[in-house]
CSV table of C-alpha atoms in Angstrom, one decimal:
chain,number,residue,atom,x,y,z
A,1,MET,CA,33.5,-20.7,38.9
A,2,SER,CA,30.7,-21.5,40.8
A,3,LEU,CA,28.3,-19.2,42.2
A,4,ASP,CA,29.5,-20.0,45.8
A,5,GLU,CA,33.0,-19.3,44.8
A,6,LEU,CA,32.0,-16.2,43.4
A,7,LEU,CA,30.4,-15.0,46.4
A,8,TYR,CA,33.1,-15.9,48.5
A,9,LEU,CA,35.5,-13.9,46.2
A,10,ILE,CA,33.1,-10.9,46.7
A,11,GLU,CA,33.1,-11.2,50.2
A,12,GLU,CA,36.7,-11.2,50.6
A,13,MET,CA,37.5,-8.4,48.2
A,14,ARG,CA,34.8,-6.4,50.0
A,15,GLU,CA,36.4,-7.0,53.3
A,16,LYS,CA,39.7,-6.1,51.8
A,17,LEU,CA,38.4,-2.9,50.5
A,18,ASN,CA,36.9,-2.0,53.9
A,19,ARG,CA,40.2,-2.5,55.5
A,20,ILE,CA,42.2,-0.3,53.2
A,21,ALA,CA,39.6,2.5,52.9
A,22,VAL,CA,39.7,3.0,56.7
A,23,GLN,CA,43.5,3.4,56.4
A,24,ARG,CA,43.5,5.5,53.0
A,25,SER,CA,41.5,8.1,51.2
A,26,LEU,CA,38.4,7.0,49.3
A,27,ILE,CA,40.1,8.4,46.1
A,28,ASP,CA,43.4,6.3,46.8
A,29,PRO,CA,44.1,4.2,43.4
A,30,GLU,CA,44.1,0.9,45.2
A,31,VAL,CA,40.8,1.7,46.9
A,32,ILE,CA,39.5,2.5,43.5
A,33,LYS,CA,40.9,-0.5,42.0
A,34,LEU,CA,39.2,-2.8,44.3
A,35,SER,CA,36.0,-1.2,44.2
A,36,GLN,CA,36.3,-1.5,40.3
A,37,ILE,CA,37.3,-5.2,40.7
A,38,ILE,CA,34.1,-5.9,43.2
A,39,ASP,CA,32.0,-4.0,40.4
A,40,SER,CA,33.1,-6.8,37.8
A,41,LEU,CA,32.7,-9.5,39.9
A,42,LEU,CA,29.0,-8.4,41.0
A,43,ASN,CA,28.5,-8.0,37.3
A,44,LEU,CA,29.6,-11.3,36.6
A,45,TYR,CA,27.5,-12.6,39.4
A,46,HIS,CA,24.3,-11.1,38.3
A,47,ASN,CA,25.0,-12.2,34.6
A,48,THR,CA,25.5,-15.9,35.8
A,49,LEU,CA,22.2,-15.7,37.7
A,50,SER,CA,20.7,-14.1,34.6
A,51,GLN,CA,21.6,-17.0,32.4
A,52,PRO,CA,18.9,-19.5,31.6
A,53,VAL,CA,19.6,-23.1,33.1
């Protein structure tokens, strides 16, 4: 996956999280799951950037 694709996916998940969080509690299982997915994607992005070229 390219960095551009990863950034696009992160943004899509962030928008979805925001939509769901407005409708539900911040401790709703789906909100938490999406937040964890975004964390994982951000970690992947950071690790990819940190790799030597």
